[in-house]
Amino acid sequence: MNGGEAVYQVLRDQGVKTVFGLLGGSMLELYDAMFEHKEIAYVGARDERAAGHMADAYARMTGGPGIVLGAQAGPGVVNLATAVAEAHLAYSPLVAIAGAISRPDLGKDTFQEIDQVALFAPISKKSVMVTDPSRLAEMLQDAIRLAMSGRRGPVVLHVPRDLMAAAVDTPRPGPVRSAKAGPPPAAAVSEIIEKLAKAKQPVVVAGGGFKWSDGAASLKEMVETLNVPVVASTGHADVMPHGHPLYAGQGGPRGNTVASGLTKNADFLLVLGARLAFNSTFFSHDYISATAEIVHVDLEGAAVGRYFPATLGLQADAKETAEAITAEAKRQKTVPEGWTSWLKQFEQDRDHLLVERQAEADNDTSPMHPRRALAEIREALPENAVVTIDTGNACLQSADRLAHYQTPGLITPLDFGLVGFGYAAAIGAAASAPGRPVVSIMGDGGFGFTMTEITTAVRYNLPVVAVILDNGAWGAEKAYQQEFFGGRLLGAEIESPAYDKVAELSGAKGFAVDQPGELGAALSEAIALKRPAVIHVKIDPNSLNTLRKDLFKKD
């Protein structure tokens, strides 16, 4: 068989149902195989970066791998770099099959030739070129295995143009198998129970490890068994169902004051599947107790105790660890509840936060305050909704103001802090979960990066609803210019087209909202239509926040 057919067979045997890409001449044989067999769906984006974000989100929703085709050597592959970097810092198992120039032309400054392997090396788990036709299928299988093993992440496999047409060996049949991490040793689990029994103010910090291991139910059972409050790490507010009596929401600088107060004042932190890294802590004791005893469990051993010293560090799977702790706690039946006053204070603080959030929902100023907009979104979202958000001032305020009831239910740019990620990610999420409403919350600037992908959602009938919070600015930068540079604005204020009209011209449904009370109804209607839609929302341009006040000096 030719190389394109071999690649197709590997993907099919792996159980891949959908791939994303942009057609290019470097792998037409693979496209021909997909057309012939029709067992793998294809979503063709208008830009390779967007295709990569779609595949990244698809991986996060399904557990991976997410497959993206950089089907044109040179510029097409380079366009993927941003998406691969995003997946790299999100530990998402993106597998990029990247076209490359033919082997006889390598090293001759050939048309569209660059050192693709070197370009992707620092932003992926591995970047490697296939040079032997007999190893094409094998190396693709290895790429999938590596992407899915241990701490997951992107792998880029570069395939020279002539290999797609060359005669290659038949792939080994069957799916690729990767090793799975297990629970910590029994003695360590007993030690965790002992430490917990001595605590007066314990907190569980839960991260993305529970999402990759499909462990949300195990987390919920554990905290209910232990009767300990739980805080989500940044970007993973969907690890517990909204409104659960033991769930404080997202902590850290991008979270709420109740969750951050718990981790700052705790005397015992059980950290599972989270790194306690910059996004969640700013590496500061403003968010993590300086005196707490920390038990830190993560799939990646190098992450354990890296930023905050751990009295007990374990390399293990989050779900398996939670299940082992639950089993041991039930077996012992001696876990005390010596933190009654701690829990009572948490409940009071959470009730006060809910009152504050309700006040935000009742704010009827015009132009609409972004937090009023987010409150309307929260109320309108169905419990099975998937939400993607972007980076930026307006979206930042949504990090802990939405409601998630199913895991996975939230996809964010995480540590790469990428503007323009959310809408393309929503398309990938919709492709992975037909039947679940998918809502993308974007700023007006960020949506401009990928608004052409409205046509992709329309073409493939993926009913993504984009909610554009338009404050007429690159909001984060404008806030800094106002606070630290005397209000001297250059480049911060922008003008966007009527995105609802752009949606209509692209074949989607468009809504325009500029008054409090209109957004919730528009969102409910858009979701009910079950077709692509864009809601352009005018919000108060003066409601801006500065997150990092240590970066600049005031005039």
Coordinates of C-alpha atoms in Angstrom, one line a residue, residues 106-442:
L106 CA 16.1 17.9 1.4
G107 CA 19.0 20.3 2.2
K108 CA 18.9 22.1 -1.2
D109 CA 17.0 25.2 -0.2
T110 CA 14.1 23.8 -2.0
F111 CA 10.8 25.7 -2.4
Q112 CA 9.1 25.9 1.0
E113 CA 12.0 24.2 2.8
I114 CA 12.7 25.1 6.4
D115 CA 14.0 23.0 9.3
Q116 CA 10.6 21.9 10.5
V117 CA 12.0 19.3 12.9
A118 CA 14.0 21.9 14.8
L119 CA 11.2 24.4 14.8
F120 CA 8.9 22.1 16.8
A121 CA 11.5 20.4 19.0
P122 CA 11.3 22.8 22.0
I123 CA 7.4 23.0 21.9
S124 CA 6.6 19.3 21.7
K125 CA 7.3 16.0 23.4
K126 CA 9.1 15.0 20.2
S127 CA 9.6 16.3 16.7
V128 CA 10.9 13.7 14.2
M129 CA 11.0 13.1 10.5
V130 CA 10.3 9.8 8.8
T131 CA 13.0 9.0 6.2
D132 CA 12.4 5.3 5.7
P133 CA 9.2 4.2 4.0
S134 CA 9.3 0.9 5.9
R135 CA 9.0 2.8 9.2
L136 CA 6.2 5.2 8.4
A137 CA 3.4 3.3 10.1
E138 CA 5.6 2.3 13.0
M139 CA 6.7 5.8 13.7
L140 CA 3.1 7.1 13.6
Q141 CA 2.2 4.4 16.1
D142 CA 5.1 5.5 18.3
A143 CA 4.0 9.2 18.0
I144 CA 0.6 8.3 19.2
R145 CA 2.0 6.2 22.1
L146 CA 4.3 9.0 23.2
A147 CA 1.6 11.6 23.0
M148 CA -0.6 9.5 25.2
S149 CA 2.0 8.2 27.7
G150 CA 2.8 9.6 31.1
R151 CA 2.2 13.4 31.2
R152 CA 0.6 13.8 27.8
G153 CA 1.6 16.2 25.2
P154 CA 2.0 17.0 21.5
V155 CA 4.1 15.0 19.1
V156 CA 4.9 16.2 15.5
L157 CA 5.7 13.6 12.9
H158 CA 7.1 15.1 9.6
V159 CA 6.4 13.0 6.5
P160 CA 8.2 13.8 3.3
R161 CA 6.0 14.3 0.3
D162 CA 7.3 11.2 -1.6
L163 CA 6.6 8.9 1.3
M164 CA 2.9 9.4 1.0
A165 CA 3.0 7.9 -2.5
A166 CA 5.7 5.3 -1.8
A167 CA 5.1 1.7 -1.3
V168 CA 5.3 1.0 2.5
D169 CA 5.0 -1.9 4.9
T170 CA 1.5 -2.8 6.2
P171 CA 0.9 -1.4 9.6
R172 CA 0.7 -3.7 12.7
P173 CA -3.0 -4.2 13.2
G174 CA -4.8 -3.0 16.3
P175 CA -4.8 0.0 18.5
V176 CA -1.7 1.5 20.1
R177 CA -1.3 0.6 23.8
S178 CA 0.3 3.0 26.3
A179 CA 1.2 2.3 29.9
K180 CA -1.1 3.7 32.6
A181 CA 0.0 5.0 36.0
G182 CA -1.5 3.4 39.0
P183 CA -2.2 4.3 42.7
P184 CA 0.5 5.1 45.3
P185 CA 1.8 2.3 47.6
A186 CA -0.6 1.2 50.3
A187 CA 1.7 2.5 53.0
A188 CA 1.7 5.9 51.5
V189 CA -2.1 5.9 51.4
S190 CA -2.2 5.0 55.1
E191 CA 0.2 7.9 55.8
I192 CA -2.1 10.3 54.0
I193 CA -5.0 9.2 56.1
E194 CA -2.9 9.7 59.3
K195 CA -1.8 13.2 58.3
L196 CA -5.4 14.1 57.4
A197 CA -6.6 12.9 60.8
K198 CA -4.3 15.3 62.6
A199 CA -5.3 18.3 60.4
K200 CA -7.7 21.0 61.6
Q201 CA -8.0 22.9 58.3
P202 CA -7.6 20.5 55.4
V203 CA -8.2 21.2 51.8
V204 CA -8.0 19.1 48.6
V205 CA -6.6 20.8 45.6
A206 CA -7.7 19.0 42.4
G207 CA -6.3 19.6 38.9
G208 CA -6.4 18.4 35.4
G209 CA -5.2 15.0 36.3
F210 CA -8.7 14.1 37.2
K211 CA -9.9 15.1 33.7
W212 CA -7.3 13.1 31.8
S213 CA -8.0 10.0 33.9
D214 CA -11.8 10.4 33.8
G215 CA -11.7 10.7 37.5
A216 CA -14.2 13.3 38.4
A217 CA -16.6 10.8 40.0
S218 CA -13.7 9.4 42.1
L219 CA -12.8 12.8 43.3
K220 CA -16.3 13.5 44.3
E221 CA -16.6 10.3 46.3
M222 CA -13.3 10.9 48.0
V223 CA -14.2 14.4 49.3
E224 CA -17.6 13.2 50.4
T225 CA -16.1 10.3 52.3
L226 CA -13.5 12.5 53.9
N227 CA -15.8 15.6 54.3
V228 CA -13.1 17.9 53.1
P229 CA -13.5 21.0 50.9
V230 CA -12.0 20.9 47.5
V231 CA -10.5 23.7 45.4
A232 CA -9.9 23.4 41.6
S233 CA -6.6 24.5 40.0
T234 CA -6.7 27.2 37.3
G235 CA -8.6 26.2 34.2
H236 CA -10.1 23.1 35.7
A237 CA -13.3 24.4 37.4
D238 CA -15.2 21.5 35.9
V239 CA -13.5 18.8 38.1
M240 CA -16.5 19.0 40.5
P241 CA -20.2 19.8 39.8
H242 CA -21.2 23.4 40.4
G243 CA -23.0 23.9 43.7
H244 CA -21.7 20.8 45.5
P245 CA -21.6 21.7 49.2
L246 CA -17.9 20.8 49.5
Y247 CA -16.8 22.6 46.3
A248 CA -15.2 26.0 46.6
G249 CA -14.6 26.6 42.9
Q250 CA -11.3 27.7 41.3
G251 CA -8.6 29.0 43.5
G252 CA -5.5 31.2 42.9
P253 CA -5.2 34.6 41.3
R254 CA -7.8 33.8 38.6
G255 CA -10.2 32.2 41.1
N256 CA -12.6 33.4 43.8
T257 CA -11.7 34.7 47.3
V258 CA -13.3 31.8 49.1
A259 CA -11.3 29.1 47.3
S260 CA -8.1 31.1 47.5
G261 CA -8.7 31.7 51.2
L262 CA -9.0 28.0 51.8
T263 CA -5.6 27.2 50.3
K264 CA -4.0 30.2 51.9
N265 CA -5.2 29.3 55.4
A266 CA -5.1 25.5 55.3
D267 CA -2.9 23.5 57.6
F268 CA -3.0 20.5 55.3
L269 CA -3.1 20.4 51.5
L270 CA -3.8 17.2 49.6
V271 CA -2.8 18.2 46.1
L272 CA -3.9 15.7 43.4
G273 CA -3.2 15.9 39.7
A274 CA -2.2 19.6 40.0
R275 CA 1.2 21.2 39.8
L276 CA 0.7 24.3 42.0
A277 CA 2.4 26.2 39.2
F278 CA 2.3 29.8 38.1
N279 CA -1.2 30.1 36.7
S280 CA -2.7 28.7 40.0
T281 CA -0.3 30.3 42.5
F282 CA 1.9 33.0 41.0
F283 CA 4.5 31.0 43.0
S284 CA 3.2 33.1 46.0
H285 CA 2.1 32.3 49.5
D286 CA -0.7 34.8 48.9
Y287 CA -2.5 31.7 47.5
I288 CA -0.7 28.8 49.2
S289 CA -0.2 28.5 52.9
A290 CA 3.3 29.0 54.0
T291 CA 2.9 26.7 57.0
A292 CA 0.6 23.9 55.6
E293 CA 1.8 20.3 55.4
I294 CA 1.6 19.4 51.7
V295 CA 1.0 15.9 50.3
H296 CA 1.6 16.3 46.5
V297 CA 0.6 13.6 44.0
D298 CA 1.1 14.0 40.3
L299 CA 1.6 11.8 37.2
E300 CA 4.9 13.6 36.5
G301 CA 7.4 13.0 39.3
A302 CA 9.4 16.1 38.4
A303 CA 6.4 18.3 39.2
V304 CA 5.9 17.0 42.7
G305 CA 7.1 19.5 45.3
R306 CA 8.8 21.6 42.7
Y307 CA 7.3 25.0 43.6
F308 CA 6.1 24.4 47.2
P309 CA 7.9 21.8 49.4
A310 CA 6.0 18.6 50.0
T311 CA 6.3 16.6 53.2
L312 CA 5.1 13.6 51.1
G313 CA 5.5 13.4 47.4
L314 CA 4.1 10.7 45.2
Q315 CA 4.2 9.9 41.5
A316 CA 0.8 8.4 40.8
D317 CA -2.5 8.8 38.9
A318 CA -5.0 11.2 40.4
K319 CA -8.0 9.0 40.0
E320 CA -6.3 5.9 41.3
T321 CA -5.0 7.8 44.3
A322 CA -8.4 9.2 45.1
E323 CA -10.0 5.8 44.9
A324 CA -7.3 4.3 47.1
I325 CA -7.7 7.0 49.7
T326 CA -11.5 6.5 49.7
A327 CA -11.2 2.7 50.1
E328 CA -8.7 3.1 53.0
A329 CA -10.8 5.8 54.7
K330 CA -13.9 3.5 54.5
R331 CA -11.9 0.5 55.7
Q332 CA -10.5 2.4 58.8
K333 CA -13.8 4.1 59.6
T334 CA -11.7 6.3 61.9
V335 CA -11.2 9.5 60.0
P336 CA -12.2 12.2 62.5
E337 CA -14.2 15.3 61.6
G338 CA -12.1 17.7 63.7
W339 CA -12.6 20.5 61.3
T340 CA -16.2 21.4 62.1
S341 CA -15.5 25.0 62.6
W342 CA -13.4 25.1 59.5
L343 CA -16.2 23.7 57.4
K344 CA -18.8 26.0 59.0
Q345 CA -16.6 29.1 58.2
F346 CA -16.2 27.8 54.6
E347 CA -20.0 27.5 54.2
Q348 CA -20.5 31.0 55.5
D349 CA -17.9 32.4 53.2
R350 CA -19.4 30.6 50.2
D351 CA -22.9 31.8 51.0
H352 CA -21.5 35.4 51.2
L353 CA -19.9 34.8 47.8
L354 CA -23.2 33.7 46.3
V355 CA -24.8 36.9 47.6
E356 CA -22.1 38.9 45.8
R357 CA -22.6 36.9 42.6
Q358 CA -26.3 37.6 42.8
A359 CA -25.6 41.3 43.1
E360 CA -23.6 41.1 39.9
A361 CA -26.5 39.4 38.2
D362 CA -28.8 42.2 39.3
N363 CA -26.6 45.0 38.1
D364 CA -28.7 46.8 35.5
T365 CA -26.2 49.5 34.4
S366 CA -25.8 50.3 30.7
P367 CA -23.5 49.6 28.9
M368 CA -23.7 46.1 30.5
H369 CA -21.1 45.2 33.1
P370 CA -19.2 42.1 31.9
R371 CA -20.0 40.4 35.2
R372 CA -23.7 40.9 34.5
A373 CA -23.2 39.4 31.1
L374 CA -21.4 36.4 32.7
A375 CA -24.2 36.0 35.2
E376 CA -26.8 35.8 32.4
I377 CA -24.6 33.3 30.6
R378 CA -24.4 31.2 33.7
E379 CA -28.1 31.1 34.2
A380 CA -28.8 30.2 30.6
L381 CA -26.2 27.4 30.2
P382 CA -27.7 23.9 30.2
E383 CA -26.1 21.5 32.7
N384 CA -24.5 19.4 29.9
A385 CA -22.9 22.4 28.2
V386 CA -19.3 22.6 27.2
V387 CA -17.7 26.1 27.5
T388 CA -14.5 27.3 25.9
I389 CA -13.0 30.6 26.9
D390 CA -10.2 32.7 25.6
T391 CA -7.5 34.8 27.2
G392 CA -8.2 38.5 27.8
N393 CA -9.7 40.9 30.2
A394 CA -13.3 40.1 29.6
C395 CA -12.8 36.3 29.5
L396 CA -10.6 36.4 32.6
Q397 CA -13.6 37.5 34.6
S398 CA -15.4 34.3 33.4
A399 CA -12.9 31.9 34.9
D400 CA -14.8 31.3 38.1
R401 CA -18.2 32.8 37.3
L402 CA -19.7 30.0 35.2
A403 CA -21.4 26.8 36.2
H404 CA -20.1 23.4 35.1
Y405 CA -21.9 20.1 36.0
Q406 CA -20.2 17.5 33.7
T407 CA -16.5 16.7 33.2
P408 CA -15.1 17.7 30.8
G409 CA -17.1 20.8 30.5
L410 CA -14.5 23.6 30.4
I411 CA -11.7 24.2 27.9
T412 CA -9.3 27.1 28.4
P413 CA -5.9 28.2 27.0
L414 CA -4.2 27.3 30.3
D415 CA -0.6 28.2 30.7
F416 CA 0.1 29.5 27.1
G417 CA -2.3 32.3 27.7
L418 CA -3.3 32.3 24.0
V419 CA -5.7 34.9 22.6
G420 CA -7.8 33.5 19.7
F421 CA -8.0 29.9 21.0
G422 CA -11.5 29.7 22.2
Y423 CA -13.7 29.6 19.1
A424 CA -11.6 27.1 17.2
A425 CA -11.5 25.0 20.4
A426 CA -15.2 25.1 20.5
I427 CA -15.5 23.7 17.0
G428 CA -13.3 20.8 18.0
A429 CA -15.3 20.2 21.2
A430 CA -18.5 20.2 19.2
A431 CA -17.1 17.6 16.8
S432 CA -16.2 15.4 19.8
A433 CA -19.5 15.6 21.6
P434 CA -22.6 15.8 19.3
G435 CA -25.6 16.5 21.4
R436 CA -23.9 18.6 24.0
P437 CA -24.3 22.4 23.6
V438 CA -21.0 24.1 23.1
V439 CA -20.6 27.8 23.9
S440 CA -17.4 29.8 23.3
I441 CA -16.9 33.0 25.3
M442 CA -14.5 35.4 23.5

